[in-house]
Coordinates of C-alpha atoms (C1' of nucleotides) in Angstrom, one line a residue:
Chain G
M830 CA 137.3 134.8 107.0
V831 CA 134.6 132.7 108.5
F832 CA 136.7 130.3 110.5
P833 CA 139.1 131.2 113.3
A834 CA 142.7 131.9 112.6
D835 CA 143.6 128.7 114.3
E836 CA 141.9 126.8 111.6
L837 CA 144.3 128.0 109.0
A838 CA 147.2 126.9 111.1
A839 CA 145.6 123.6 111.6
R840 CA 145.1 123.2 107.8
L841 CA 148.7 124.1 107.2
A842 CA 149.9 121.7 109.8
R843 CA 147.9 119.0 108.1
L844 CA 149.5 119.9 104.7
R845 CA 153.0 119.6 106.4
A846 CA 152.1 116.2 107.9
V847 CA 150.7 114.8 104.7
C848 CA 153.7 116.0 102.6
R849 CA 156.1 114.5 105.0
D850 CA 154.3 111.2 105.2
V851 CA 154.0 110.9 101.4
G852 CA 157.6 112.2 100.8
L853 CA 156.6 115.3 99.0
K854 CA 158.6 118.5 99.2
L855 CA 157.1 121.3 101.1
T856 CA 157.9 124.2 98.7
H857 CA 157.1 127.8 99.2
Q858 CA 154.7 127.6 96.2
R859 CA 152.7 124.7 97.6
I860 CA 152.3 126.4 100.9
E861 CA 151.1 129.6 99.3
I862 CA 148.8 127.9 96.9
F863 CA 147.2 125.9 99.7
R864 CA 146.9 128.9 101.9
E865 CA 145.2 130.8 99.1
V866 CA 142.5 128.1 98.8
A867 CA 142.2 127.6 102.6
L868 CA 141.8 131.3 103.2
S869 CA 139.2 132.0 100.6
D870 CA 135.6 131.2 101.3
D871 CA 134.3 131.4 97.8
H872 CA 135.9 128.4 96.1
P873 CA 138.3 129.9 93.7
D874 CA 139.2 128.5 90.3
A875 CA 142.9 128.0 89.3
E876 CA 143.1 131.4 87.6
T877 CA 141.9 133.1 90.8
V878 CA 144.3 131.2 93.0
F879 CA 147.0 132.2 90.6
Q880 CA 146.2 135.9 90.8
G881 CA 146.0 135.7 94.6
V882 CA 149.3 133.9 95.0
R883 CA 151.0 136.1 92.5
A884 CA 150.5 139.1 94.8
R885 CA 152.8 137.4 97.3
V886 CA 154.9 135.3 95.0
P887 CA 155.4 137.2 91.8
T888 CA 157.2 134.5 89.9
I889 CA 154.5 131.8 90.4
S890 CA 153.3 130.3 87.2
L891 CA 149.8 129.2 86.3
D892 CA 150.8 125.6 85.5
T893 CA 152.3 125.2 88.9
V894 CA 149.0 126.3 90.4
Y895 CA 147.2 123.7 88.3
R896 CA 149.7 120.9 89.2
T897 CA 149.6 121.8 92.8
L898 CA 145.8 122.0 93.1
W899 CA 145.3 118.6 91.5
L900 CA 148.1 117.2 93.7
L901 CA 146.4 118.6 96.8
E902 CA 143.2 117.1 95.6
E903 CA 144.8 113.7 95.2
L904 CA 146.2 114.0 98.7
G905 CA 142.7 114.7 100.0
L906 CA 143.6 118.2 101.2
V907 CA 141.1 119.9 98.9
T908 CA 138.1 118.9 96.9
T909 CA 136.4 120.2 93.8
L910 CA 132.9 121.6 93.3
G911 CA 131.1 119.3 90.9
P912 CA 132.6 116.4 89.1
R913 CA 136.4 116.3 88.9
R914 CA 138.3 116.9 85.6
D915 CA 135.2 116.4 83.6
P916 CA 133.6 118.4 80.8
T917 CA 130.1 119.7 81.5
R918 CA 127.5 117.0 81.6
F919 CA 123.8 117.3 81.0
D920 CA 120.7 115.9 82.7
A921 CA 117.3 115.9 81.1
R922 CA 115.5 114.8 84.3
L923 CA 113.5 117.6 85.7
D924 CA 111.9 115.7 88.6
S925 CA 113.6 115.7 91.9
H926 CA 116.4 113.2 92.0
H927 CA 119.9 112.8 93.3
H928 CA 123.3 111.7 92.2
F929 CA 126.0 109.2 93.1
T930 CA 129.3 110.1 91.5
C931 CA 132.3 107.8 91.3
E932 CA 135.5 109.7 92.2
S933 CA 137.6 107.2 90.2
C934 CA 135.8 107.0 86.9
R935 CA 133.2 109.2 85.2
L936 CA 130.3 107.2 86.4
V937 CA 127.2 109.1 87.6
R938 CA 124.0 107.4 88.6
D939 CA 120.7 108.9 89.5
F940 CA 118.7 107.8 92.5
E941 CA 115.4 108.7 94.2
S942 CA 114.9 109.2 97.8
A943 CA 111.7 110.5 99.5
E944 CA 113.8 111.4 102.5
F945 CA 116.2 113.6 100.4
D946 CA 113.3 115.1 98.5
A947 CA 111.7 116.2 101.7
L948 CA 114.7 118.3 102.8
S949 CA 113.9 121.8 103.8
V950 CA 116.5 124.5 103.3
P951 CA 117.7 126.2 106.5
E952 CA 116.6 129.8 107.1
D953 CA 120.1 131.3 106.7
V954 CA 120.4 129.7 103.3
R955 CA 117.1 131.1 102.2
R956 CA 118.5 134.5 103.1
L957 CA 121.2 134.0 100.5
G958 CA 118.7 134.0 97.7
D959 CA 115.7 132.2 96.0
V960 CA 116.1 128.5 96.0
S961 CA 115.0 126.6 92.9
R962 CA 116.4 123.2 93.5
V963 CA 117.9 121.0 96.2
H964 CA 119.7 117.8 95.4
V965 CA 122.1 115.6 97.2
E966 CA 125.5 114.7 95.8
V967 CA 126.9 111.4 97.0
R968 CA 130.5 110.8 96.1
G969 CA 132.4 107.6 96.5
R970 CA 133.9 104.8 94.5
C971 CA 131.7 102.6 92.4
V972 CA 131.8 98.8 92.8
D973 CA 133.7 98.3 89.6
C974 CA 136.4 100.8 90.6
A975 CA 136.6 99.3 94.1
R976 CA 137.1 95.9 92.5
R977 CA 140.0 97.2 90.4
R978 CA 141.5 98.5 93.7
G979 CA 144.4 100.9 93.9
L980 CA 144.3 104.7 94.1
G981 CA 144.7 105.2 90.4
R982 CA 141.9 106.6 88.3
N983 CA 140.0 104.8 85.7
D984 CA 138.8 106.7 82.7
D985 CA 135.9 104.5 81.8
P986 CA 133.0 103.4 83.8
G987 CA 132.8 99.6 83.4
G988 CA 129.1 98.8 84.0
S989 CA 127.0 99.6 81.0
E990 CA 123.9 98.6 83.1
Chain R
M191 CA 116.1 102.9 79.8
V192 CA 114.9 103.4 83.3
F193 CA 111.8 105.4 82.7
P194 CA 108.8 104.2 80.7
A195 CA 108.6 105.0 77.0
D196 CA 105.8 107.4 77.7
E197 CA 108.2 109.6 79.6
L198 CA 110.3 110.3 76.5
A199 CA 107.1 111.3 74.6
A200 CA 106.2 113.6 77.5
R201 CA 109.6 115.2 77.5
L202 CA 109.4 115.7 73.7
A203 CA 106.0 117.2 74.0
R204 CA 107.3 119.6 76.6
L205 CA 110.1 120.6 74.2
R206 CA 107.5 121.3 71.5
A207 CA 105.4 123.3 73.8
V208 CA 108.3 125.4 75.2
C209 CA 109.6 126.1 71.7
R210 CA 106.3 127.2 70.4
D211 CA 105.7 129.5 73.4
V212 CA 109.1 131.1 73.1
G213 CA 109.0 131.3 69.4
L214 CA 111.9 129.0 68.7
K215 CA 112.1 126.8 65.7
L216 CA 111.7 123.1 66.2
T217 CA 114.4 121.7 64.1
H218 CA 115.4 118.2 63.4
Q219 CA 118.7 118.8 65.2
R220 CA 117.1 120.2 68.3
I221 CA 114.7 117.3 68.6
E222 CA 117.5 114.7 68.2
I223 CA 119.8 116.4 70.6
F224 CA 117.2 116.7 73.2
R225 CA 116.1 113.1 72.6
E226 CA 119.7 111.9 73.0
V227 CA 120.0 113.5 76.5
A228 CA 116.5 112.5 77.5
L229 CA 117.2 108.9 76.5
S230 CA 120.5 108.5 78.2
D231 CA 120.7 107.8 81.9
D232 CA 124.3 108.6 82.4
H233 CA 124.5 112.3 81.9
P234 CA 126.4 112.7 78.7
D235 CA 128.8 115.5 77.9
A236 CA 128.5 117.5 74.7
E237 CA 130.9 115.2 72.8
T238 CA 129.0 112.1 73.8
V239 CA 125.7 113.7 72.7
F240 CA 127.4 114.6 69.4
Q241 CA 128.5 111.0 68.8
G242 CA 125.1 109.7 69.6
V243 CA 123.2 112.1 67.4
R244 CA 125.6 111.7 64.6
A245 CA 124.6 108.1 64.3
R246 CA 121.2 109.3 63.2
V247 CA 122.0 112.7 61.8
P248 CA 125.4 112.4 60.1
T249 CA 125.7 116.0 59.2
I250 CA 125.2 117.3 62.8
S251 CA 128.1 119.5 64.0
L252 CA 129.6 119.7 67.4
D253 CA 129.0 123.4 67.8
T254 CA 125.3 123.0 67.1
V255 CA 125.2 120.4 69.9
Y256 CA 126.8 122.9 72.3
R257 CA 124.5 125.7 71.2
T258 CA 121.5 123.5 71.6
L259 CA 122.4 122.1 74.9
W260 CA 122.9 125.5 76.4
L261 CA 119.7 126.7 74.8
L262 CA 117.8 123.8 76.4
E263 CA 119.4 124.6 79.7
E264 CA 118.3 128.2 79.5
L265 CA 114.8 127.0 78.6
G266 CA 114.9 124.9 81.7
L267 CA 114.6 121.6 79.7
V268 CA 117.9 120.2 80.9
T269 CA 120.3 121.0 83.7
T270 CA 124.0 120.4 84.2
L271 CA 125.9 118.5 86.8
G272 CA 127.9 120.8 88.9
P273 CA 128.3 124.5 88.4
R274 CA 127.3 125.7 84.9
R275 CA 129.9 127.1 82.4
D276 CA 132.5 127.4 85.1
P277 CA 136.1 126.3 85.3
T278 CA 136.9 123.8 88.0
R279 CA 136.7 125.3 91.5
F280 CA 138.4 124.2 94.6
D281 CA 137.4 123.8 98.2
A282 CA 139.7 123.4 101.2
R283 CA 137.1 122.6 103.7
L284 CA 137.2 119.0 104.7
D285 CA 134.6 119.0 107.3
S286 CA 131.0 118.3 106.3
H287 CA 129.4 121.3 104.7
H288 CA 127.0 122.2 101.9
H289 CA 126.7 124.6 99.0
F290 CA 124.4 127.3 97.8
T291 CA 125.1 128.1 94.2
C292 CA 123.7 131.1 92.3
E293 CA 122.6 130.0 88.8
S294 CA 123.0 133.6 87.5
C295 CA 126.5 134.5 88.7
R296 CA 129.4 132.5 89.9
L297 CA 128.6 132.9 93.6
V298 CA 128.9 129.8 95.8
R299 CA 128.4 129.9 99.5
D300 CA 129.1 127.3 102.1
F301 CA 126.6 126.5 104.9
E302 CA 126.3 124.1 107.7
S303 CA 123.3 122.0 108.6
A304 CA 123.1 119.4 111.3
E305 CA 120.0 118.0 109.5
F306 CA 121.9 117.6 106.2
D307 CA 124.9 116.2 107.9
A308 CA 122.7 113.5 109.4
L309 CA 121.5 112.2 106.1
S310 CA 121.9 108.5 105.7
V311 CA 122.4 107.1 102.2
P312 CA 119.7 104.7 101.0
E313 CA 120.5 101.1 100.7
D314 CA 120.3 101.0 96.9
V315 CA 122.9 103.7 96.7
R316 CA 125.2 102.0 99.0
R317 CA 125.1 99.1 96.6
L318 CA 126.4 101.3 93.8
G319 CA 129.7 101.7 95.7
D320 CA 131.6 102.9 98.7
V321 CA 130.3 106.3 99.9
S322 CA 133.0 108.8 101.0
R323 CA 131.0 112.0 101.2
V324 CA 127.4 113.3 101.1
H325 CA 126.6 116.9 100.6
V326 CA 123.7 118.9 99.6
E327 CA 123.7 121.3 96.6
V328 CA 121.2 124.1 96.8
R329 CA 120.7 126.0 93.6
G330 CA 118.9 129.2 93.1
R331 CA 119.5 132.9 92.5
C332 CA 121.3 135.0 95.0
V333 CA 119.8 138.2 96.4
D334 CA 122.0 140.4 94.3
C335 CA 121.1 138.7 91.1
A336 CA 117.4 138.7 92.1
R337 CA 117.6 142.4 92.7
R338 CA 119.1 142.9 89.2
R339 CA 116.1 141.0 87.9
G340 CA 115.7 139.7 84.4
L341 CA 116.8 136.3 83.1
G342 CA 120.2 137.4 81.9
R343 CA 123.3 136.1 83.5
N344 CA 125.7 138.1 85.6
D345 CA 129.3 137.2 85.4
D346 CA 130.4 138.6 88.6
P347 CA 129.0 138.0 92.1
G348 CA 128.4 141.4 93.6
G349 CA 128.4 140.9 97.3
S350 CA 131.9 140.7 98.7
E351 CA 130.5 139.6 102.1
Chain N
dC676 C1' 109.5 134.1 51.6
dT677 C1' 112.5 135.4 55.8
dG678 C1' 114.7 135.1 59.9
dG679 C1' 116.4 132.1 62.9
dG680 C1' 119.4 127.9 62.8
dT681 C1' 123.1 125.2 61.0
dG682 C1' 127.7 123.8 59.5
dC683 C1' 132.2 125.0 58.8
dA684 C1' 136.5 126.7 60.3
dA685 C1' 138.9 129.7 63.0
dA686 C1' 139.3 131.7 67.6
dT687 C1' 139.1 131.4 72.8
dT688 C1' 139.4 129.6 77.1
dC689 C1' 140.9 126.2 80.2
dT690 C1' 144.3 122.8 81.3
dT691 C1' 148.3 119.8 80.5
dT692 C1' 153.0 118.5 79.1
dG693 C1' 158.3 118.5 77.9
dC694 C1' 162.3 120.2 79.3
dA695 C1' 166.2 122.7 81.5
dG696 C1' 167.5 124.9 85.7
dC697 C1' 166.7 125.7 90.7
dT698 C1' 165.3 124.1 95.7
dT699 C1' 164.2 121.2 99.3
dT700 C1' 165.7 117.2 101.8
Chain D
dA340 C1' 174.4 115.8 95.8
dA341 C1' 170.0 113.8 94.0
dA342 C1' 165.4 113.9 93.1
dG343 C1' 161.7 116.5 93.0
dC344 C1' 159.7 121.1 91.6
dT345 C1' 159.2 125.1 89.1
dG346 C1' 158.8 128.2 85.2
dC347 C1' 158.5 128.7 80.4
dA348 C1' 156.5 127.9 76.2
dA349 C1' 154.1 125.1 73.4
dA350 C1' 150.5 121.6 72.9
dG351 C1' 146.0 119.8 73.8
dA352 C1' 141.1 119.7 75.3
dA353 C1' 136.8 121.9 75.7
dT354 C1' 133.9 125.5 74.2
dT355 C1' 132.6 129.7 71.5
dT356 C1' 132.1 132.7 67.5
dG357 C1' 131.7 134.9 62.6
dC358 C1' 129.8 134.1 58.4
dA359 C1' 127.3 132.2 54.4
dC360 C1' 123.8 129.0 53.2
dC361 C1' 119.5 126.5 54.4
dC362 C1' 115.0 125.1 56.3
dA363 C1' 110.9 125.6 59.5
dG364 C1' 107.2 128.7 60.1

DNA sequence: CTGGGTGCAAATTCTTTGCAGCTTT
DNA sequence: AAAGCTGCAAAGAATTTGCACCCAG
């Protein structure tokens, strides 16, 4: 792994703390699922986590993995790559632009930024491969969702602009 | 729409040019599907494109929409939000970091950058909502895929670090 | 014309849900 | 003991595929 062993312990401690605070049970499965994601450095999907955990907990089921991953996500202990729980979305803009994504609803808005466009990719990244595009993803909660308050999720972006 | 009417014409012209060059037929469906994505500023998913196009072409089918969208993506005429054709992937790192994603295989690598971490969100974006996180997505082709050449897609990232 | 493209319907893949029994608190 | 979790199996989305007919080149 990339990070020191301490880091895993710290993440697990955080899981414990959050579960206690929110009143969630700290089951064997939850710990192992969280550990699997925390230990991997390549951002596994649910199926991959399932395979990994199953090596240690043979009775684990795939649906528990899904339920737990989304639970951890709601608790803020893990995040997702790309928009959350969303089918693939397409973009016809080929010029350099960036995205603001609302974590509550499906809203995504483009924006331009000369500063962001000017970003130069670090040398270590260039060593990973050929870079074709660099764009900034800003996540947050849109004004409409913020107005509606609460932590619940809205399925429909309000502003039709 | 946000961009001038000319822009749509330019995008359609580009579609024509690319199809001709590659020897693809310029069907009514392809034009309408492309137009639907090009005209929308909220990054529709396949289902939404389907609904939109169906208003003008009642016989369109959802599978044609999928096929066409992925075709346009391969031609470089549209892109996707988040990783392409990939189930949801999870990330247990909560500290600020960024991603390099290979467009050929499923490889995703984290990297750190003080410069990227220091980015400040433009005022107009802050008006869209509350920002919780800013990260940079670098897309390209990893060294292993580059070595394998060709435009085909590899399903398995080779390097196990 | 002729082959690529489309529509249909069925198949996959990814993810969620209802329910009965088992585990943490 | 009580409520929350889990595993199972079945349901539900999202996406893909096989095949016969049709249209752009």
